[in-house]
């Protein structure tokens, strides 16, 4: 475990312009490691004050052959990444934490990878609040606004027939409201649902169930998550538009986690596309 984890009672942060003030996050790293190790032997929990991106760091490590299980938290990311090449913005370095940003790196060998991001979303939503909905394929929503996002990447490691895959599951959760300049809808923040919650508490809530969910996904695939996803599906029965221009009505997920969209040409199975909710009318 990293020895530079900021612990309760550690030095206060220098003042910053962030919207959130309060004590530096306390990271329950040891408790989480102890709870997860029986499931994932050798797992370490690392807390870094700053890095470019927790996903980038674990992908770099994997490329150098380091494919051990790890939960890597960054208090600040200087180059956080979202899906489709987007930037993931979090608070300024030196400001109190307005988001939780971390990645789980784990060797993984599911029979079928389809639906992993949905299973991760189900786990996060269930760990956090009953009012959180899931927007296929990677987002958590509250009140039709984005609360959290998931970015999954994989790298191969090992040689020849022994080659295996290392999954890097990156998660960014908005904890406190932040500026929404240029955004159509301001993002949601977890404190709207859990007033006063701190990043360390959120990490504590989500980390162990996440590892359990990924382990269940590896063994059983998307099946144990399908009904749970559908119960929180933010798009269900809503008019949607796909990035290729197709429009229709969202109809839940297939057994493999694809989005089913009822279109003028019949039911379409969507496996990779941007989906937006069409404004009513
Ligand atoms: C998305 O909404 O497009 C996915 C956002 C994922 C952000 C997280 S923050 C931790 C990890 N590190 C990154 O650079 N990205 C993911």
PDB file of C-alpha atoms and ligand atoms in Angstrom:
ATOM      1  CA  UNK A   1       0.000   0.000   0.000  1.00  0.00           C
ATOM      2  CA  UNK A   2       1.168   3.465  -0.743  1.00  0.00           C
ATOM      3  CA  UNK A   3       2.654   5.217   2.224  1.00  0.00           C
ATOM      4  CA  UNK A   4       1.693   8.630   0.972  1.00  0.00           C
ATOM      5  CA  UNK A   5      -2.005   8.156   1.659  1.00  0.00           C
ATOM      6  CA  UNK A   6      -3.365  11.264   3.308  1.00  0.00           C
ATOM      7  CA  UNK A   7      -4.643   9.981   6.607  1.00  0.00           C
ATOM      8  CA  UNK A   8      -7.188  11.476   8.963  1.00  0.00           C
ATOM      9  CA  UNK A   9      -5.487  14.180  10.928  1.00  0.00           C
ATOM     10  CA  UNK A  10      -2.951  14.764   8.175  1.00  0.00           C
ATOM     11  CA  UNK A  11      -1.824  18.210   7.129  1.00  0.00           C
ATOM     12  CA  UNK A  12      -4.594  20.511   5.956  1.00  0.00           C
ATOM     13  CA  UNK A  13      -4.814  21.347   2.291  1.00  0.00           C
ATOM     14  CA  UNK A  14      -3.595  24.677   1.096  1.00  0.00           C
ATOM     15  CA  UNK A  15      -6.476  26.983   0.315  1.00  0.00           C
ATOM     16  CA  UNK A  16      -8.037  26.593  -3.096  1.00  0.00           C
ATOM     17  CA  UNK A  17     -10.819  27.945  -5.217  1.00  0.00           C
ATOM     18  CA  UNK A  18     -12.881  24.763  -5.123  1.00  0.00           C
ATOM     19  CA  UNK A  19     -16.496  24.916  -4.206  1.00  0.00           C
ATOM     20  CA  UNK A  20     -16.049  22.375  -1.503  1.00  0.00           C
ATOM     21  CA  UNK A  21     -14.338  23.082   1.742  1.00  0.00           C
ATOM     22  CA  UNK A  22     -13.711  20.771   4.598  1.00  0.00           C
ATOM     23  CA  UNK A  23     -11.195  18.316   5.888  1.00  0.00           C
ATOM     24  CA  UNK A  24      -8.936  16.468   3.586  1.00  0.00           C
ATOM     25  CA  UNK A  25     -10.484  13.195   2.542  1.00  0.00           C
ATOM     26  CA  UNK A  26      -9.795  10.268   4.800  1.00  0.00           C
ATOM     27  CA  UNK A  27      -9.125   7.203   2.708  1.00  0.00           C
ATOM     28  CA  UNK A  28     -10.127   3.890   4.247  1.00  0.00           C
ATOM     29  CA  UNK A  29      -7.443   2.150   2.219  1.00  0.00           C
ATOM     30  CA  UNK A  30      -6.448  -0.536   4.704  1.00  0.00           C
ATOM     31  CA  UNK A  31     -10.012  -1.562   5.559  1.00  0.00           C
ATOM     32  CA  UNK A  32     -10.829  -1.860   1.874  1.00  0.00           C
ATOM     33  CA  UNK A  33      -7.713  -3.837   1.119  1.00  0.00           C
ATOM     34  CA  UNK A  34      -8.457  -6.236   3.980  1.00  0.00           C
ATOM     35  CA  UNK A  35     -12.032  -6.728   2.767  1.00  0.00           C
ATOM     36  CA  UNK A  36     -11.029  -7.283  -0.852  1.00  0.00           C
ATOM     37  CA  UNK A  37      -7.934  -9.436  -0.472  1.00  0.00           C
ATOM     38  CA  UNK A  38      -9.899 -12.684   0.118  1.00  0.00           C
ATOM     39  CA  UNK A  39     -11.580 -12.081  -3.249  1.00  0.00           C
ATOM     40  CA  UNK A  40      -8.546 -10.726  -5.045  1.00  0.00           C
ATOM     41  CA  UNK A  41      -5.351 -12.001  -3.420  1.00  0.00           C
ATOM     42  CA  UNK A  42      -2.498  -9.551  -3.667  1.00  0.00           C
ATOM     43  CA  UNK A  43      -4.678  -6.505  -4.229  1.00  0.00           C
ATOM     44  CA  UNK A  44      -3.114  -3.227  -3.190  1.00  0.00           C
ATOM     45  CA  UNK A  45      -4.839   0.079  -2.567  1.00  0.00           C
ATOM     46  CA  UNK A  46      -2.864   3.146  -3.602  1.00  0.00           C
ATOM     47  CA  UNK A  47      -3.803   6.747  -2.991  1.00  0.00           C
ATOM     48  CA  UNK A  48      -1.922   9.340  -5.025  1.00  0.00           C
ATOM     49  CA  UNK A  49      -2.185  13.096  -4.486  1.00  0.00           C
ATOM     50  CA  UNK A  50      -2.026  13.679  -8.238  1.00  0.00           C
ATOM     51  CA  UNK A  51      -1.470  11.882 -11.506  1.00  0.00           C
ATOM     52  CA  UNK A  52      -2.396  12.473 -15.129  1.00  0.00           C
ATOM     53  CA  UNK A  53      -5.051   9.765 -15.128  1.00  0.00           C
ATOM     54  CA  UNK A  54      -5.528   6.650 -13.027  1.00  0.00           C
ATOM     55  CA  UNK A  55      -6.533   4.742 -16.157  1.00  0.00           C
ATOM     56  CA  UNK A  56      -3.456   5.923 -18.049  1.00  0.00           C
ATOM     57  CA  UNK A  57      -1.210   4.955 -15.149  1.00  0.00           C
ATOM     58  CA  UNK A  58      -2.585   1.412 -14.891  1.00  0.00           C
ATOM     59  CA  UNK A  59      -2.436   0.967 -18.663  1.00  0.00           C
ATOM     60  CA  UNK A  60       1.210   2.105 -18.599  1.00  0.00           C
ATOM     61  CA  UNK A  61       1.968  -0.362 -15.819  1.00  0.00           C
ATOM     62  CA  UNK A  62       0.265  -3.171 -17.730  1.00  0.00           C
ATOM     63  CA  UNK A  63       2.332  -2.400 -20.820  1.00  0.00           C
ATOM     64  CA  UNK A  64       5.439  -2.839 -18.644  1.00  0.00           C
ATOM     65  CA  UNK A  65       4.126  -6.205 -17.473  1.00  0.00           C
ATOM     66  CA  UNK A  66       2.713  -5.044 -14.169  1.00  0.00           C
ATOM     67  CA  UNK A  67      -0.721  -6.577 -14.177  1.00  0.00           C
ATOM     68  CA  UNK A  68      -1.377  -7.037 -10.500  1.00  0.00           C
ATOM     69  CA  UNK A  69      -4.763  -6.248  -8.942  1.00  0.00           C
ATOM     70  CA  UNK A  70      -4.883  -2.694  -7.667  1.00  0.00           C
ATOM     71  CA  UNK A  71      -7.294   0.013  -6.657  1.00  0.00           C
ATOM     72  CA  UNK A  72      -5.649   3.295  -7.605  1.00  0.00           C
ATOM     73  CA  UNK A  73      -7.197   6.524  -6.350  1.00  0.00           C
ATOM     74  CA  UNK A  74      -6.007   9.959  -7.432  1.00  0.00           C
ATOM     75  CA  UNK A  75      -7.014  12.983  -5.440  1.00  0.00           C
ATOM     76  CA  UNK A  76      -6.486  15.019  -8.596  1.00  0.00           C
ATOM     77  CA  UNK A  77      -6.022  14.098 -12.226  1.00  0.00           C
ATOM     78  CA  UNK A  78      -4.268  16.496 -14.558  1.00  0.00           C
ATOM     79  CA  UNK A  79      -5.433  14.666 -17.691  1.00  0.00           C
ATOM     80  CA  UNK A  80      -8.512  12.667 -16.737  1.00  0.00           C
ATOM     81  CA  UNK A  81     -10.040  10.879 -19.686  1.00  0.00           C
ATOM     82  CA  UNK A  82     -13.620  10.010 -20.537  1.00  0.00           C
ATOM     83  CA  UNK A  83     -15.092   7.843 -23.252  1.00  0.00           C
ATOM     84  CA  UNK A  84     -14.701   8.704 -26.919  1.00  0.00           C
ATOM     85  CA  UNK A  85     -11.603  10.790 -26.316  1.00  0.00           C
ATOM     86  CA  UNK A  86     -13.383  13.242 -24.065  1.00  0.00           C
ATOM     87  CA  UNK A  87     -11.780  14.974 -21.111  1.00  0.00           C
ATOM     88  CA  UNK A  88     -12.903  14.093 -17.594  1.00  0.00           C
ATOM     89  CA  UNK A  89     -12.704  17.197 -15.471  1.00  0.00           C
ATOM     90  CA  UNK A  90     -12.280  17.089 -11.737  1.00  0.00           C
ATOM     91  CA  UNK A  91     -11.360  19.674  -9.129  1.00  0.00           C
ATOM     92  CA  UNK A  92      -8.217  21.766  -9.039  1.00  0.00           C
ATOM     93  CA  UNK A  93      -5.104  20.496  -7.322  1.00  0.00           C
ATOM     94  CA  UNK A  94      -4.976  22.049  -3.877  1.00  0.00           C
ATOM     95  CA  UNK A  95      -8.743  22.386  -3.635  1.00  0.00           C
ATOM     96  CA  UNK A  96     -10.918  20.106  -1.560  1.00  0.00           C
ATOM     97  CA  UNK A  97     -12.080  17.061  -3.428  1.00  0.00           C
ATOM     98  CA  UNK A  98     -15.153  17.600  -5.555  1.00  0.00           C
ATOM     99  CA  UNK A  99     -15.019  14.199  -7.176  1.00  0.00           C
ATOM    100  CA  UNK A 100     -13.844  10.665  -6.579  1.00  0.00           C
ATOM    101  CA  UNK A 101     -11.557   9.393  -9.323  1.00  0.00           C
ATOM    102  CA  UNK A 102     -10.123   5.921  -9.238  1.00  0.00           C
ATOM    103  CA  UNK A 103      -9.422   2.831 -11.297  1.00  0.00           C
ATOM    104  CA  UNK A 104      -9.597  -0.845 -10.536  1.00  0.00           C
ATOM    105  CA  UNK A 105      -6.940  -2.812 -12.400  1.00  0.00           C
ATOM    106  CA  UNK A 106      -7.459  -6.547 -12.491  1.00  0.00           C
ATOM    107  CA  UNK A 107      -6.513  -9.534 -14.655  1.00  0.00           C
ATOM    108  CA  UNK A 108      -9.821 -10.712 -16.061  1.00  0.00           C
ATOM    109  CA  UNK A 109     -10.917 -13.625 -18.234  1.00  0.00           C
ATOM    110  CA  UNK A 110     -14.696 -13.614 -18.675  1.00  0.00           C
ATOM    111  CA  UNK A 111     -16.130 -15.894 -21.365  1.00  0.00           C
ATOM    112  CA  UNK A 112     -17.806 -12.815 -22.853  1.00  0.00           C
ATOM    113  CA  UNK A 113     -16.868  -9.213 -22.125  1.00  0.00           C
ATOM    114  CA  UNK A 114     -20.210  -7.764 -23.234  1.00  0.00           C
ATOM    115  CA  UNK A 115     -22.009  -5.919 -20.508  1.00  0.00           C
ATOM    116  CA  UNK A 116     -19.038  -5.333 -18.189  1.00  0.00           C
ATOM    117  CA  UNK A 117     -19.582  -1.576 -18.053  1.00  0.00           C
ATOM    118  CA  UNK A 118     -23.259  -2.134 -17.315  1.00  0.00           C
ATOM    119  CA  UNK A 119     -22.412  -4.529 -14.472  1.00  0.00           C
ATOM    120  CA  UNK A 120     -20.025  -1.913 -13.070  1.00  0.00           C
ATOM    121  CA  UNK A 121     -22.748   0.731 -13.293  1.00  0.00           C
ATOM    122  CA  UNK A 122     -25.230  -1.531 -11.496  1.00  0.00           C
ATOM    123  CA  UNK A 123     -22.758  -2.115  -8.698  1.00  0.00           C
ATOM    124  CA  UNK A 124     -21.983   1.581  -8.279  1.00  0.00           C
ATOM    125  CA  UNK A 125     -25.620   2.659  -8.359  1.00  0.00           C
ATOM    126  CA  UNK A 126     -26.683   0.004  -5.869  1.00  0.00           C
ATOM    127  CA  UNK A 127     -23.852   0.988  -3.538  1.00  0.00           C
ATOM    128  CA  UNK A 128     -24.703   4.663  -3.661  1.00  0.00           C
ATOM    129  CA  UNK A 129     -28.430   5.440  -3.755  1.00  0.00           C
ATOM    130  CA  UNK A 130     -31.769   4.038  -4.834  1.00  0.00           C
ATOM    131  CA  UNK A 131     -32.554   7.149  -6.880  1.00  0.00           C
ATOM    132  CA  UNK A 132     -29.581   6.723  -9.211  1.00  0.00           C
ATOM    133  CA  UNK A 133     -30.409   5.602 -12.736  1.00  0.00           C
ATOM    134  CA  UNK A 134     -28.183   4.056 -15.383  1.00  0.00           C
ATOM    135  CA  UNK A 135     -27.779   5.517 -18.815  1.00  0.00           C
ATOM    136  CA  UNK A 136     -26.600   2.846 -21.236  1.00  0.00           C
ATOM    137  CA  UNK A 137     -23.789   2.029 -21.573  1.00  0.00           C
ATOM    138  CA  UNK A 138     -21.505   3.796 -19.084  1.00  0.00           C
ATOM    139  CA  UNK A 139     -23.149   6.594 -17.145  1.00  0.00           C
ATOM    140  CA  UNK A 140     -24.853   7.021 -13.817  1.00  0.00           C
ATOM    141  CA  UNK A 141     -27.569   9.632 -13.818  1.00  0.00           C
ATOM    142  CA  UNK A 142     -29.541  11.436 -11.188  1.00  0.00           C
ATOM    143  CA  UNK A 143     -32.430  13.647 -12.193  1.00  0.00           C
ATOM    144  CA  UNK A 144     -31.504  13.132 -15.857  1.00  0.00           C
ATOM    145  CA  UNK A 145     -28.060  14.605 -15.263  1.00  0.00           C
ATOM    146  CA  UNK A 146     -24.734  12.823 -15.324  1.00  0.00           C
ATOM    147  CA  UNK A 147     -23.482  11.885 -11.888  1.00  0.00           C
ATOM    148  CA  UNK A 148     -20.690   9.478 -12.749  1.00  0.00           C
ATOM    149  CA  UNK A 149     -18.963   7.834 -15.681  1.00  0.00           C
ATOM    150  CA  UNK A 150     -17.101   4.612 -16.315  1.00  0.00           C
ATOM    151  CA  UNK A 151     -14.197   4.135 -18.713  1.00  0.00           C
ATOM    152  CA  UNK A 152     -13.053   0.560 -19.277  1.00  0.00           C
ATOM    153  CA  UNK A 153      -9.861  -0.242 -21.127  1.00  0.00           C
ATOM    154  CA  UNK A 154      -7.936  -3.468 -21.498  1.00  0.00           C
ATOM    155  CA  UNK A 155      -4.333  -4.436 -22.135  1.00  0.00           C
ATOM    156  CA  UNK A 156      -2.866  -7.829 -22.852  1.00  0.00           C
ATOM    157  CA  UNK A 157      -0.006  -9.212 -20.841  1.00  0.00           C
ATOM    158  CA  UNK A 158       1.999 -12.432 -20.936  1.00  0.00           C
ATOM    159  CA  UNK A 159       3.225 -14.231 -24.017  1.00  0.00           C
ATOM    160  CA  UNK A 160       1.772 -16.544 -26.644  1.00  0.00           C
ATOM    161  CA  UNK A 161      -0.889 -18.988 -25.458  1.00  0.00           C
ATOM    162  CA  UNK A 162      -0.408 -17.714 -21.897  1.00  0.00           C
ATOM    163  CA  UNK A 163      -1.421 -14.179 -22.885  1.00  0.00           C
ATOM    164  CA  UNK A 164      -4.127 -12.745 -20.634  1.00  0.00           C
ATOM    165  CA  UNK A 165      -6.052  -9.505 -20.412  1.00  0.00           C
ATOM    166  CA  UNK A 166      -5.830  -6.852 -17.761  1.00  0.00           C
ATOM    167  CA  UNK A 167      -8.931  -4.734 -17.317  1.00  0.00           C
ATOM    168  CA  UNK A 168      -8.660  -1.136 -16.162  1.00  0.00           C
ATOM    169  CA  UNK A 169     -12.020   0.025 -14.886  1.00  0.00           C
ATOM    170  CA  UNK A 170     -11.932   3.785 -14.350  1.00  0.00           C
ATOM    171  CA  UNK A 171     -14.632   5.540 -12.393  1.00  0.00           C
ATOM    172  CA  UNK A 172     -15.301   9.217 -11.871  1.00  0.00           C
ATOM    173  CA  UNK A 173     -18.055  10.274  -9.487  1.00  0.00           C
ATOM    174  CA  UNK A 174     -19.085  13.898  -8.989  1.00  0.00           C
ATOM    175  CA  UNK A 175     -19.268  14.522  -5.272  1.00  0.00           C
ATOM    176  CA  UNK A 176     -19.930  18.262  -5.174  1.00  0.00           C
ATOM    177  CA  UNK A 177     -21.572  20.600  -7.658  1.00  0.00           C
ATOM    178  CA  UNK A 178     -19.162  22.239 -10.053  1.00  0.00           C
ATOM    179  CA  UNK A 179     -19.187  24.845 -12.771  1.00  0.00           C
ATOM    180  CA  UNK A 180     -21.118  23.849 -15.830  1.00  0.00           C
ATOM    181  CA  UNK A 181     -19.878  26.427 -18.322  1.00  0.00           C
ATOM    182  CA  UNK A 182     -20.649  25.337 -21.849  1.00  0.00           C
ATOM    183  CA  UNK A 183     -22.568  22.261 -20.789  1.00  0.00           C
ATOM    184  CA  UNK A 184     -26.141  21.699 -21.938  1.00  0.00           C
ATOM    185  CA  UNK A 185     -27.074  20.319 -18.540  1.00  0.00           C
ATOM    186  CA  UNK A 186     -25.023  20.820 -15.393  1.00  0.00           C
ATOM    187  CA  UNK A 187     -23.730  17.564 -13.976  1.00  0.00           C
ATOM    188  CA  UNK A 188     -25.367  16.053 -10.931  1.00  0.00           C
ATOM    189  CA  UNK A 189     -23.470  15.718  -7.661  1.00  0.00           C
ATOM    190  CA  UNK A 190     -23.721  12.977  -5.080  1.00  0.00           C
ATOM    191  CA  UNK A 191     -24.204  15.520  -2.309  1.00  0.00           C
ATOM    192  CA  UNK A 192     -27.654  16.222  -3.748  1.00  0.00           C
ATOM    193  CA  UNK A 193     -28.513  12.721  -2.544  1.00  0.00           C
ATOM    194  CA  UNK A 194     -26.079  12.298   0.342  1.00  0.00           C
ATOM    195  CA  UNK A 195     -25.525  15.756   1.846  1.00  0.00           C
ATOM    196  CA  UNK A 196     -22.021  16.333   3.113  1.00  0.00           C
ATOM    197  CA  UNK A 197     -20.638  13.033   1.862  1.00  0.00           C
ATOM    198  CA  UNK A 198     -16.858  12.961   1.417  1.00  0.00           C
ATOM    199  CA  UNK A 199     -14.833  11.257  -1.294  1.00  0.00           C
ATOM    200  CA  UNK A 200     -13.293   8.785   1.158  1.00  0.00           C
ATOM    201  CA  UNK A 201     -16.728   7.634   2.338  1.00  0.00           C
ATOM    202  CA  UNK A 202     -17.844   7.196  -1.235  1.00  0.00           C
ATOM    203  CA  UNK A 203     -14.777   5.111  -2.013  1.00  0.00           C
ATOM    204  CA  UNK A 204     -15.518   3.062   1.059  1.00  0.00           C
ATOM    205  CA  UNK A 205     -19.089   2.422  -0.096  1.00  0.00           C
ATOM    206  CA  UNK A 206     -18.301   1.426  -3.654  1.00  0.00           C
ATOM    207  CA  UNK A 207     -14.926  -0.345  -3.648  1.00  0.00           C
ATOM    208  CA  UNK A 208     -15.721  -3.733  -2.140  1.00  0.00           C
ATOM    209  CA  UNK A 209     -19.054  -4.239  -3.973  1.00  0.00           C
ATOM    210  CA  UNK A 210     -17.297  -3.228  -7.187  1.00  0.00           C
ATOM    211  CA  UNK A 211     -14.661  -5.922  -6.816  1.00  0.00           C
ATOM    212  CA  UNK A 212     -17.401  -8.428  -5.950  1.00  0.00           C
ATOM    213  CA  UNK A 213     -19.372  -7.392  -9.024  1.00  0.00           C
ATOM    214  CA  UNK A 214     -16.374  -7.705 -11.341  1.00  0.00           C
ATOM    215  CA  UNK A 215     -15.633 -11.121  -9.903  1.00  0.00           C
ATOM    216  CA  UNK A 216     -19.300 -12.171 -10.410  1.00  0.00           C
ATOM    217  CA  UNK A 217     -19.157 -10.823 -13.964  1.00  0.00           C
ATOM    218  CA  UNK A 218     -16.060 -12.872 -14.695  1.00  0.00           C
ATOM    219  CA  UNK A 219     -17.825 -16.048 -13.591  1.00  0.00           C
ATOM    220  CA  UNK A 220     -21.402 -15.488 -14.732  1.00  0.00           C
ATOM    221  CA  UNK A 221     -21.280 -12.684 -17.294  1.00  0.00           C
ATOM    222  CA  UNK A 222     -24.021 -10.076 -17.593  1.00  0.00           C
ATOM    223  CA  UNK A 223     -26.883 -12.425 -16.598  1.00  0.00           C
ATOM    224  CA  UNK A 224     -26.960 -11.602 -12.853  1.00  0.00           C
ATOM    225  CA  UNK A 225     -26.962  -7.894 -13.673  1.00  0.00           C
ATOM    226  CA  UNK A 226     -29.526  -7.676 -16.474  1.00  0.00           C
ATOM    227  CA  UNK A 227     -32.690  -7.296 -14.391  1.00  0.00           C
ATOM    228  CA  UNK A 228     -30.894  -4.976 -12.000  1.00  0.00           C
ATOM    229  CA  UNK A 229     -29.757  -2.793 -14.880  1.00  0.00           C
ATOM    230  CA  UNK A 230     -33.218  -2.736 -16.393  1.00  0.00           C
ATOM    231  CA  UNK A 231     -34.712  -1.728 -13.022  1.00  0.00           C
ATOM    232  CA  UNK A 232     -32.573   1.433 -13.113  1.00  0.00           C
ATOM    233  CA  UNK A 233     -32.572   2.017 -16.859  1.00  0.00           C
ATOM    234  CA  UNK A 234     -32.803   5.782 -17.420  1.00  0.00           C
ATOM    235  CA  UNK A 235     -33.654   5.358 -21.109  1.00  0.00           C
ATOM    236  CA  UNK A 236     -36.434   2.804 -20.786  1.00  0.00           C
ATOM    237  CA  UNK A 237     -39.474   3.683 -22.923  1.00  0.00           C
ATOM    238  CA  UNK A 238     -37.969   7.031 -23.838  1.00  0.00           C
ATOM    239  CA  UNK A 239     -37.438   8.500 -27.269  1.00  0.00           C
ATOM    240  CA  UNK A 240     -33.748   8.237 -28.108  1.00  0.00           C
ATOM    241  CA  UNK A 241     -31.450   9.221 -30.944  1.00  0.00           C
ATOM    242  CA  UNK A 242     -28.375   7.215 -31.908  1.00  0.00           C
ATOM    243  CA  UNK A 243     -25.182   8.776 -33.196  1.00  0.00           C
ATOM    244  CA  UNK A 244     -25.882   7.372 -36.685  1.00  0.00           C
ATOM    245  CA  UNK A 245     -29.101   9.377 -36.788  1.00  0.00           C
ATOM    246  CA  UNK A 246     -31.457   6.483 -36.045  1.00  0.00           C
ATOM    247  CA  UNK A 247     -34.298   7.378 -33.734  1.00  0.00           C
ATOM    248  CA  UNK A 248     -36.627   5.166 -31.772  1.00  0.00           C
ATOM    249  CA  UNK A 249     -37.749   4.133 -28.306  1.00  0.00           C
ATOM    250  CA  UNK A 250     -35.390   2.469 -25.853  1.00  0.00           C
ATOM    251  CA  UNK A 251     -36.537  -0.969 -24.794  1.00  0.00           C
ATOM    252  CA  UNK A 252     -34.107  -2.216 -22.152  1.00  0.00           C
ATOM    253  CA  UNK A 253     -31.081  -4.450 -22.698  1.00  0.00           C
ATOM    254  CA  UNK A 254     -30.494  -7.761 -24.435  1.00  0.00           C
ATOM    255  CA  UNK A 255     -29.021 -10.794 -22.658  1.00  0.00           C
ATOM    256  CA  UNK A 256     -25.589  -9.566 -23.757  1.00  0.00           C
ATOM    257  CA  UNK A 257     -26.103  -6.019 -22.527  1.00  0.00           C
ATOM    258  CA  UNK A 258     -26.846  -4.424 -25.896  1.00  0.00           C
ATOM    259  CA  UNK A 259     -29.377  -1.599 -25.948  1.00  0.00           C
ATOM    260  CA  UNK A 260     -32.640  -2.531 -27.628  1.00  0.00           C
ATOM    261  CA  UNK A 261     -34.201   0.307 -29.585  1.00  0.00           C
ATOM    262  CA  UNK A 262     -37.570   0.033 -31.238  1.00  0.00           C
ATOM    263  CA  UNK A 263     -37.232   1.901 -34.542  1.00  0.00           C
ATOM    264  CA  UNK A 264     -39.414   2.412 -37.600  1.00  0.00           C
ATOM    265  CA  UNK A 265     -37.556  -0.557 -39.146  1.00  0.00           C
ATOM    266  CA  UNK A 266     -38.105  -2.852 -36.169  1.00  0.00           C
ATOM    267  CA  UNK A 267     -36.092  -3.659 -33.061  1.00  0.00           C
ATOM    268  CA  UNK A 268     -32.453  -2.629 -33.352  1.00  0.00           C
ATOM    269  CA  UNK A 269     -29.719  -4.124 -31.166  1.00  0.00           C
ATOM    270  CA  UNK A 270     -27.209  -1.401 -30.383  1.00  0.00           C
ATOM    271  CA  UNK A 271     -23.767  -2.464 -29.205  1.00  0.00           C
ATOM    272  CA  UNK A 272     -21.696   0.655 -29.753  1.00  0.00           C
ATOM    273  CA  UNK A 273     -23.160   4.041 -30.305  1.00  0.00           C
ATOM    274  CA  UNK A 274     -23.724   7.298 -28.585  1.00  0.00           C
ATOM    275  CA  UNK A 275     -27.273   7.518 -27.404  1.00  0.00           C
ATOM    276  CA  UNK A 276     -29.049  10.716 -26.465  1.00  0.00           C
ATOM    277  CA  UNK A 277     -32.495  11.234 -25.115  1.00  0.00           C
ATOM    278  CA  UNK A 278     -34.586  13.110 -27.649  1.00  0.00           C
ATOM    279  CA  UNK A 279     -36.391  16.115 -26.328  1.00  0.00           C
ATOM    280  CA  UNK A 280     -40.133  15.553 -26.067  1.00  0.00           C
ATOM    281  CA  UNK A 281     -42.289  17.017 -28.838  1.00  0.00           C
TER     282      UNK A 281
HETATM  283  C1  LIG B   1     -16.999   9.003 -19.151  1.00  0.00           C
HETATM  284  O1  LIG B   1     -17.970   9.483 -18.551  1.00  0.00           O
HETATM  285  O2  LIG B   1     -16.820   9.230 -20.355  1.00  0.00           O
HETATM  286  C2  LIG B   1     -16.053   8.162 -18.378  1.00  0.00           C
HETATM  287  C3  LIG B   1     -15.361   8.962 -17.326  1.00  0.00           C
HETATM  288  C4  LIG B   1     -14.345   8.150 -16.549  1.00  0.00           C
HETATM  289  C5  LIG B   1     -13.505   9.009 -15.653  1.00  0.00           C
HETATM  290  C6  LIG B   1     -12.625   8.205 -14.773  1.00  0.00           C
HETATM  291  S1  LIG B   1     -11.882   9.171 -13.517  1.00  0.00           S
HETATM  292  C7  LIG B   1     -10.834   7.832 -13.099  1.00  0.00           C
HETATM  293  C8  LIG B   1     -10.385   7.208 -14.391  1.00  0.00           C
HETATM  294  N1  LIG B   1      -9.250   7.917 -14.918  1.00  0.00           N
HETATM  295  C9  LIG B   1      -9.527   8.536 -16.052  1.00  0.00           C
HETATM  296  O3  LIG B   1      -8.728   9.238 -16.709  1.00  0.00           O
HETATM  297  N2  LIG B   1     -10.794   8.341 -16.402  1.00  0.00           N
HETATM  298  C10 LIG B   1     -11.469   7.488 -15.451  1.00  0.00           C
END
